[in-house]
Short mmCIF file of N, CA, C and O in Angstrom, two decimals:
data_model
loop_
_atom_site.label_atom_id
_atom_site.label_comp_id
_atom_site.label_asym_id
_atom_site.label_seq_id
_atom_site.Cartn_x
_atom_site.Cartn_y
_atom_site.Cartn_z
N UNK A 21 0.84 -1.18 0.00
CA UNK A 21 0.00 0.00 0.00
C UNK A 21 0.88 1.24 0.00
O UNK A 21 1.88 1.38 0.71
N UNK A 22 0.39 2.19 -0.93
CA UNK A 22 1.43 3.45 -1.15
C UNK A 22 1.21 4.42 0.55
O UNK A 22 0.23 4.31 1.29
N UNK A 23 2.00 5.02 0.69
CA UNK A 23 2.49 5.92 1.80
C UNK A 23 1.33 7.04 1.61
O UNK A 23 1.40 7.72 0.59
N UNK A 24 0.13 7.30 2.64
CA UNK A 24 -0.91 8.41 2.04
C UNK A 24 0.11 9.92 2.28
O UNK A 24 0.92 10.34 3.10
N UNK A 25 -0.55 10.39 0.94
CA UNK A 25 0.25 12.08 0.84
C UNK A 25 -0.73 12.64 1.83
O UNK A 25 -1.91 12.48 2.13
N UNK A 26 0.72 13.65 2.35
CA UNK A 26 0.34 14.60 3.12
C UNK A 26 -0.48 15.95 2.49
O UNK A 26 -0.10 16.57 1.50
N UNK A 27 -1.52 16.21 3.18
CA UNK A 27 -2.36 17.43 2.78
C UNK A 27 -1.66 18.82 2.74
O UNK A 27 -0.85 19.06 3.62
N UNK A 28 -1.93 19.81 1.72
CA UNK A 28 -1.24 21.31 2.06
C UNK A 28 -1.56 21.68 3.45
O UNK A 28 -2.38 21.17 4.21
N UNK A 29 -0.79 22.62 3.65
CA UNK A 29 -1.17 23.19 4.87
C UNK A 29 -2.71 23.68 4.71
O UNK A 29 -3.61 23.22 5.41
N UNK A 30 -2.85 24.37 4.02
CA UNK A 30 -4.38 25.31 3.99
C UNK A 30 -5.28 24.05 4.19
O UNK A 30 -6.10 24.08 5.10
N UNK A 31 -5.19 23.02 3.46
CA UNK A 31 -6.59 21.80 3.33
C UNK A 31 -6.35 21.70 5.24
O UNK A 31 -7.21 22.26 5.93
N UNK A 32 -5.23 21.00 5.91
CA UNK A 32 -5.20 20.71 7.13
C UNK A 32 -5.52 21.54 7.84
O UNK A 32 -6.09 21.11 8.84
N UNK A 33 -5.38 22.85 7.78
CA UNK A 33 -5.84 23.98 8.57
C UNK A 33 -7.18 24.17 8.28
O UNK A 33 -7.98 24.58 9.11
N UNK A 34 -7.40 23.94 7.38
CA UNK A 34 -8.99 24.25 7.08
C UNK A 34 -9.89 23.30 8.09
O UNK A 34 -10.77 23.68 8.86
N UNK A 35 -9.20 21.36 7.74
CA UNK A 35 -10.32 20.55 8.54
C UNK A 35 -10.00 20.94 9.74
O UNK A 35 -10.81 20.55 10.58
N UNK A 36 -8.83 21.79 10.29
CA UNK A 36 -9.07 21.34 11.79
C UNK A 36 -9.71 22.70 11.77
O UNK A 36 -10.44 22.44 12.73
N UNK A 37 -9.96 23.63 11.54
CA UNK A 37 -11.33 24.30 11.50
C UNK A 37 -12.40 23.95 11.91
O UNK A 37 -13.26 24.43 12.65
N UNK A 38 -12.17 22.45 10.99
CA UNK A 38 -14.02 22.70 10.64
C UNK A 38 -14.34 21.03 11.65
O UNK A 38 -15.32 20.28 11.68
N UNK A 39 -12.88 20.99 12.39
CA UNK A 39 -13.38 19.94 13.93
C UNK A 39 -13.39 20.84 14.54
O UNK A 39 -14.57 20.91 14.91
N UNK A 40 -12.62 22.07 15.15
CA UNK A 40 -13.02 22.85 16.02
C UNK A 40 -14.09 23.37 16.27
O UNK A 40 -14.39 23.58 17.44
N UNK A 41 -15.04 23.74 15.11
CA UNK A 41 -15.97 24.02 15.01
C UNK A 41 -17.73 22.66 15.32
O UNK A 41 -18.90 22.89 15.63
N UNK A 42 -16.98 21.39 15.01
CA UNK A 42 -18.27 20.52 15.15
C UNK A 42 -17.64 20.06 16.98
O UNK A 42 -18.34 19.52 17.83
N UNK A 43 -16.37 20.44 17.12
CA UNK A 43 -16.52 20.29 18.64
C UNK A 43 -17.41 21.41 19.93
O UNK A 43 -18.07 21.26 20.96
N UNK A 44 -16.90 22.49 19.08
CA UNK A 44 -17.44 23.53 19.51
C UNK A 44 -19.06 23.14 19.96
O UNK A 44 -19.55 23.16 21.09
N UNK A 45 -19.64 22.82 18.81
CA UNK A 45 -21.28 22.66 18.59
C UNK A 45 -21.72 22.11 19.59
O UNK A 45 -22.84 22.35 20.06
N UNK A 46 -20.65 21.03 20.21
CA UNK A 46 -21.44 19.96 21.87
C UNK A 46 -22.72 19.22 21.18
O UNK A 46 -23.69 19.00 21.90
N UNK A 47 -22.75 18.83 19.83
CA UNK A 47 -23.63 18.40 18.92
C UNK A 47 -23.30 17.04 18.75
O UNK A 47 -24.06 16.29 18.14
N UNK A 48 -21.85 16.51 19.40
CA UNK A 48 -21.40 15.24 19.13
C UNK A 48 -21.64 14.32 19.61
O UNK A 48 -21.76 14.88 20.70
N UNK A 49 -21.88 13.22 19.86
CA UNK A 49 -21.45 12.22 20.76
C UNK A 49 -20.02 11.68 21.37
O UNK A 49 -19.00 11.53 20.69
N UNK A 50 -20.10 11.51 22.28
CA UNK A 50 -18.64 11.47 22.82
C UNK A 50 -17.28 10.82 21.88
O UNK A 50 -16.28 11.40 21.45
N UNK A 51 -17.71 9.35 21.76
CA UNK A 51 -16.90 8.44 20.82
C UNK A 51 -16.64 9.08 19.81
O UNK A 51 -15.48 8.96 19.43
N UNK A 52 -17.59 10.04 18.96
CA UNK A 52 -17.25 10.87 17.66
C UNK A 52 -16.50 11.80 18.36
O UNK A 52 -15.31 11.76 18.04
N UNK A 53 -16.83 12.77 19.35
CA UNK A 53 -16.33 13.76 19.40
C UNK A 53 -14.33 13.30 19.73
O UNK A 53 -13.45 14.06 19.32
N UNK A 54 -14.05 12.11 20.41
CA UNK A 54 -13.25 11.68 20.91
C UNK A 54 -12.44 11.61 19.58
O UNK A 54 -11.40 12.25 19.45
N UNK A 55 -12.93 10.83 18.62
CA UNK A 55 -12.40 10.90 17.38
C UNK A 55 -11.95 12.00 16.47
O UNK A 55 -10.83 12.11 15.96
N UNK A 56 -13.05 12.85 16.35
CA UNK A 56 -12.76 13.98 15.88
C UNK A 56 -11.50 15.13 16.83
O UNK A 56 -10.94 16.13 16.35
N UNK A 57 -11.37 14.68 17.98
CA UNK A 57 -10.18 15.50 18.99
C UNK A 57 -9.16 14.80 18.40
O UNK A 57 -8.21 15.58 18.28
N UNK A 58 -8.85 13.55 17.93
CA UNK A 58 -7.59 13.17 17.59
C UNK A 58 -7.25 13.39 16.41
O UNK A 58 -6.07 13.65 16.18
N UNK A 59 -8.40 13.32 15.17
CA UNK A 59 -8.11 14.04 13.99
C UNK A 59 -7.34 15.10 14.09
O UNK A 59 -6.32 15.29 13.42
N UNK A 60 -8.08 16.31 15.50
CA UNK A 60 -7.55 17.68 14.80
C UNK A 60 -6.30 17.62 15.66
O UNK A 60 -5.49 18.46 15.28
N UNK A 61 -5.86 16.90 16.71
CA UNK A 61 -4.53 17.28 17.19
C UNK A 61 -3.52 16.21 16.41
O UNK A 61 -2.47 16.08 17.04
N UNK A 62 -3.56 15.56 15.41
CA UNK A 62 -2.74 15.26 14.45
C UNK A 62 -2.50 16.21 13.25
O UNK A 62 -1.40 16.30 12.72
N UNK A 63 -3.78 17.04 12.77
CA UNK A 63 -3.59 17.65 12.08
C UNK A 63 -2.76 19.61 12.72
O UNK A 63 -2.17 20.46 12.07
N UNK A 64 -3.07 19.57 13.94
CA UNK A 64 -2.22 20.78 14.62
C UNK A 64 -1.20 19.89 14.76
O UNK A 64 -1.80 19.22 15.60
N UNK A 65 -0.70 19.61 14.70
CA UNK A 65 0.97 18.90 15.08
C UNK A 65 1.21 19.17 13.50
O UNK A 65 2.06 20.02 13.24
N UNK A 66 0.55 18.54 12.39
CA UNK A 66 1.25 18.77 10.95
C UNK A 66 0.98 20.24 11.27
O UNK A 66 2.00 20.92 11.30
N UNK A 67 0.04 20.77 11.47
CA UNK A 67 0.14 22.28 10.86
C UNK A 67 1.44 22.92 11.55
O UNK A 67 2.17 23.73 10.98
N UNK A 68 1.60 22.50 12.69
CA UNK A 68 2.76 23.41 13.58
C UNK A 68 4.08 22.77 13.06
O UNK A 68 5.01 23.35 13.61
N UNK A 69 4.45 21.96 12.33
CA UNK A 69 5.22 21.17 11.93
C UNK A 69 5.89 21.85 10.72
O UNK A 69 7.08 22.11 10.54
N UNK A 70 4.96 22.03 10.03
CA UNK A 70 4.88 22.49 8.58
C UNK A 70 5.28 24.28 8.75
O UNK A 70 5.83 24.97 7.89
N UNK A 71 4.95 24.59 9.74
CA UNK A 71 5.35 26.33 9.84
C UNK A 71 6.66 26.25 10.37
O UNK A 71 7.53 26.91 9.82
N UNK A 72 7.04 25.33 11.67
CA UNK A 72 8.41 25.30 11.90
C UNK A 72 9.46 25.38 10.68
O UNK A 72 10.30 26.27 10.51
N UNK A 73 9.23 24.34 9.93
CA UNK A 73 9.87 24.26 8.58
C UNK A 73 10.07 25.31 7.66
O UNK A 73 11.17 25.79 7.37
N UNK A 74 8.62 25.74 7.09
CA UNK A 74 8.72 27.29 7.27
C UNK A 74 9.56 27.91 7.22
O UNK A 74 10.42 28.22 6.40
N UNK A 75 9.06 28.34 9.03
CA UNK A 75 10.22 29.36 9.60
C UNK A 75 11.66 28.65 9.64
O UNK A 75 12.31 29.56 10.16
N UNK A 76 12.25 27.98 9.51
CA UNK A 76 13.67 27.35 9.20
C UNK A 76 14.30 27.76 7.80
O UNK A 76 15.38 28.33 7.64
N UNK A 77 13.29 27.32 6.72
CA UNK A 77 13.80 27.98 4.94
C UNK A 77 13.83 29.70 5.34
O UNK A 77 14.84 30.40 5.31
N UNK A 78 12.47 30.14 5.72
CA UNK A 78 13.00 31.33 5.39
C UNK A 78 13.97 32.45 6.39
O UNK A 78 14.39 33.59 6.14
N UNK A 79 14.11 31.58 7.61
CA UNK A 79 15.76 31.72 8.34
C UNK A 79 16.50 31.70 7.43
O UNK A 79 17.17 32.68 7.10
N UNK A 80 16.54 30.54 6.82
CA UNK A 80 18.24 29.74 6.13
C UNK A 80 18.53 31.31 4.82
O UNK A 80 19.61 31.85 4.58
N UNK A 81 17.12 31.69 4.18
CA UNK A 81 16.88 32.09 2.86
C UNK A 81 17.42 33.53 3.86
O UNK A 81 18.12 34.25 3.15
N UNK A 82 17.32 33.94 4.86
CA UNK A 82 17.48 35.38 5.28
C UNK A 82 18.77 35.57 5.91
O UNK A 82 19.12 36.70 6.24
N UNK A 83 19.47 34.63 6.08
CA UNK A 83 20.80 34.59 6.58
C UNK A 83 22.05 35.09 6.03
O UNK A 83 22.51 34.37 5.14
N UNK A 84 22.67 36.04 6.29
CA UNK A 84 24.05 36.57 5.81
C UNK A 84 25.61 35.54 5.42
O UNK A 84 26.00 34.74 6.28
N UNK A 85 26.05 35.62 4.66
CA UNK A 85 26.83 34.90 4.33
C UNK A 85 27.78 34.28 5.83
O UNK A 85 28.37 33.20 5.82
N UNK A 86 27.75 35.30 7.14
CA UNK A 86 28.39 34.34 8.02
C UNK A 86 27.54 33.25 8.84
O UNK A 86 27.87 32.36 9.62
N UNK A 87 26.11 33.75 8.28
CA UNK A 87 24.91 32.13 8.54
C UNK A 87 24.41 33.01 9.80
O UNK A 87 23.95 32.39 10.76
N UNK A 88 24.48 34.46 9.86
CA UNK A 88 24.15 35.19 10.93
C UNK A 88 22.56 35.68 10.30
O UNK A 88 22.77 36.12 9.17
N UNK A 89 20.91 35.76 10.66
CA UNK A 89 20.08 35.99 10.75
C UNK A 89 20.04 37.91 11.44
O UNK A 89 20.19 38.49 12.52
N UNK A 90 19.72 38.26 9.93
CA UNK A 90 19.75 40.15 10.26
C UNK A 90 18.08 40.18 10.06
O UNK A 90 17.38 39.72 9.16
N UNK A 91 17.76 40.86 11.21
CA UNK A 91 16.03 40.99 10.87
C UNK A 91 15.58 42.37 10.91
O UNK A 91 16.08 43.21 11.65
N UNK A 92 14.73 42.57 10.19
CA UNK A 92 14.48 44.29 9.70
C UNK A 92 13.26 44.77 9.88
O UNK A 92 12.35 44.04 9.50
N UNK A 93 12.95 45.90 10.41
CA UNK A 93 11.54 45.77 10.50
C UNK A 93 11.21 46.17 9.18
O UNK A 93 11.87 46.79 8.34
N UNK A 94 9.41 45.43 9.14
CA UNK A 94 8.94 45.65 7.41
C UNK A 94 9.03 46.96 7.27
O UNK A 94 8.88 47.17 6.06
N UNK A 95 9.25 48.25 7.98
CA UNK A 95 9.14 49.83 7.52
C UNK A 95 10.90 49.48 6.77
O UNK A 95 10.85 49.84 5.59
N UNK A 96 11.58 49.20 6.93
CA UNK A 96 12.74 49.42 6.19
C UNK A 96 12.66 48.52 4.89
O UNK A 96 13.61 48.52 4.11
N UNK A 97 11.63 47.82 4.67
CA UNK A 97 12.02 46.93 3.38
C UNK A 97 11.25 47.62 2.61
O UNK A 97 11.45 47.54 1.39
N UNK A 98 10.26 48.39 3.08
CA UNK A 98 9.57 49.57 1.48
C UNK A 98 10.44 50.41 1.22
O UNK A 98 10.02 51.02 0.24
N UNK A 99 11.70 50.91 1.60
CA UNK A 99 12.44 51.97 1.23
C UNK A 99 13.96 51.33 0.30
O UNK A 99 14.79 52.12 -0.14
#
């Protein structure tokens, strides 16, 4: 059986939306709702996963040739 692909961020952020939201409701039954809590804290672990990474490229991508991280506020990058 092939390895299931991982979802974009936006699709994963979206469902755990839209469990936060049917948890929210108290519309569930427990066993579902129990289920649906583990959906979305697998899918917050990819989402927080996926931004770490993220934030690591665009560290690496912002780094000065001595691998030193210069950070600017956005008023200096319109000028």
């Amino acid at each position: 059986m092939a390895p299931k692909a991982k979802p974009s961020f936006e699709k994963a952020l979206n469902d755990l939306e839209k469990i936060v939201r049917a948890l929210e409701s108290g519309d569930l039954p427990l066993e579902k709702a129990l289920e649906k809590f583990e959906a979305g804290i697998k899918l917050s672990r990819y989402c927080t996963e996926t931004l770490d990474e993220a934030e690591k490229r665009v560290n690496l991508l912002m780094a000065d040739a001595d691998g030193e991280i210069v950070e600017k506020p956005f008023d200096d990058l319109e000028s």
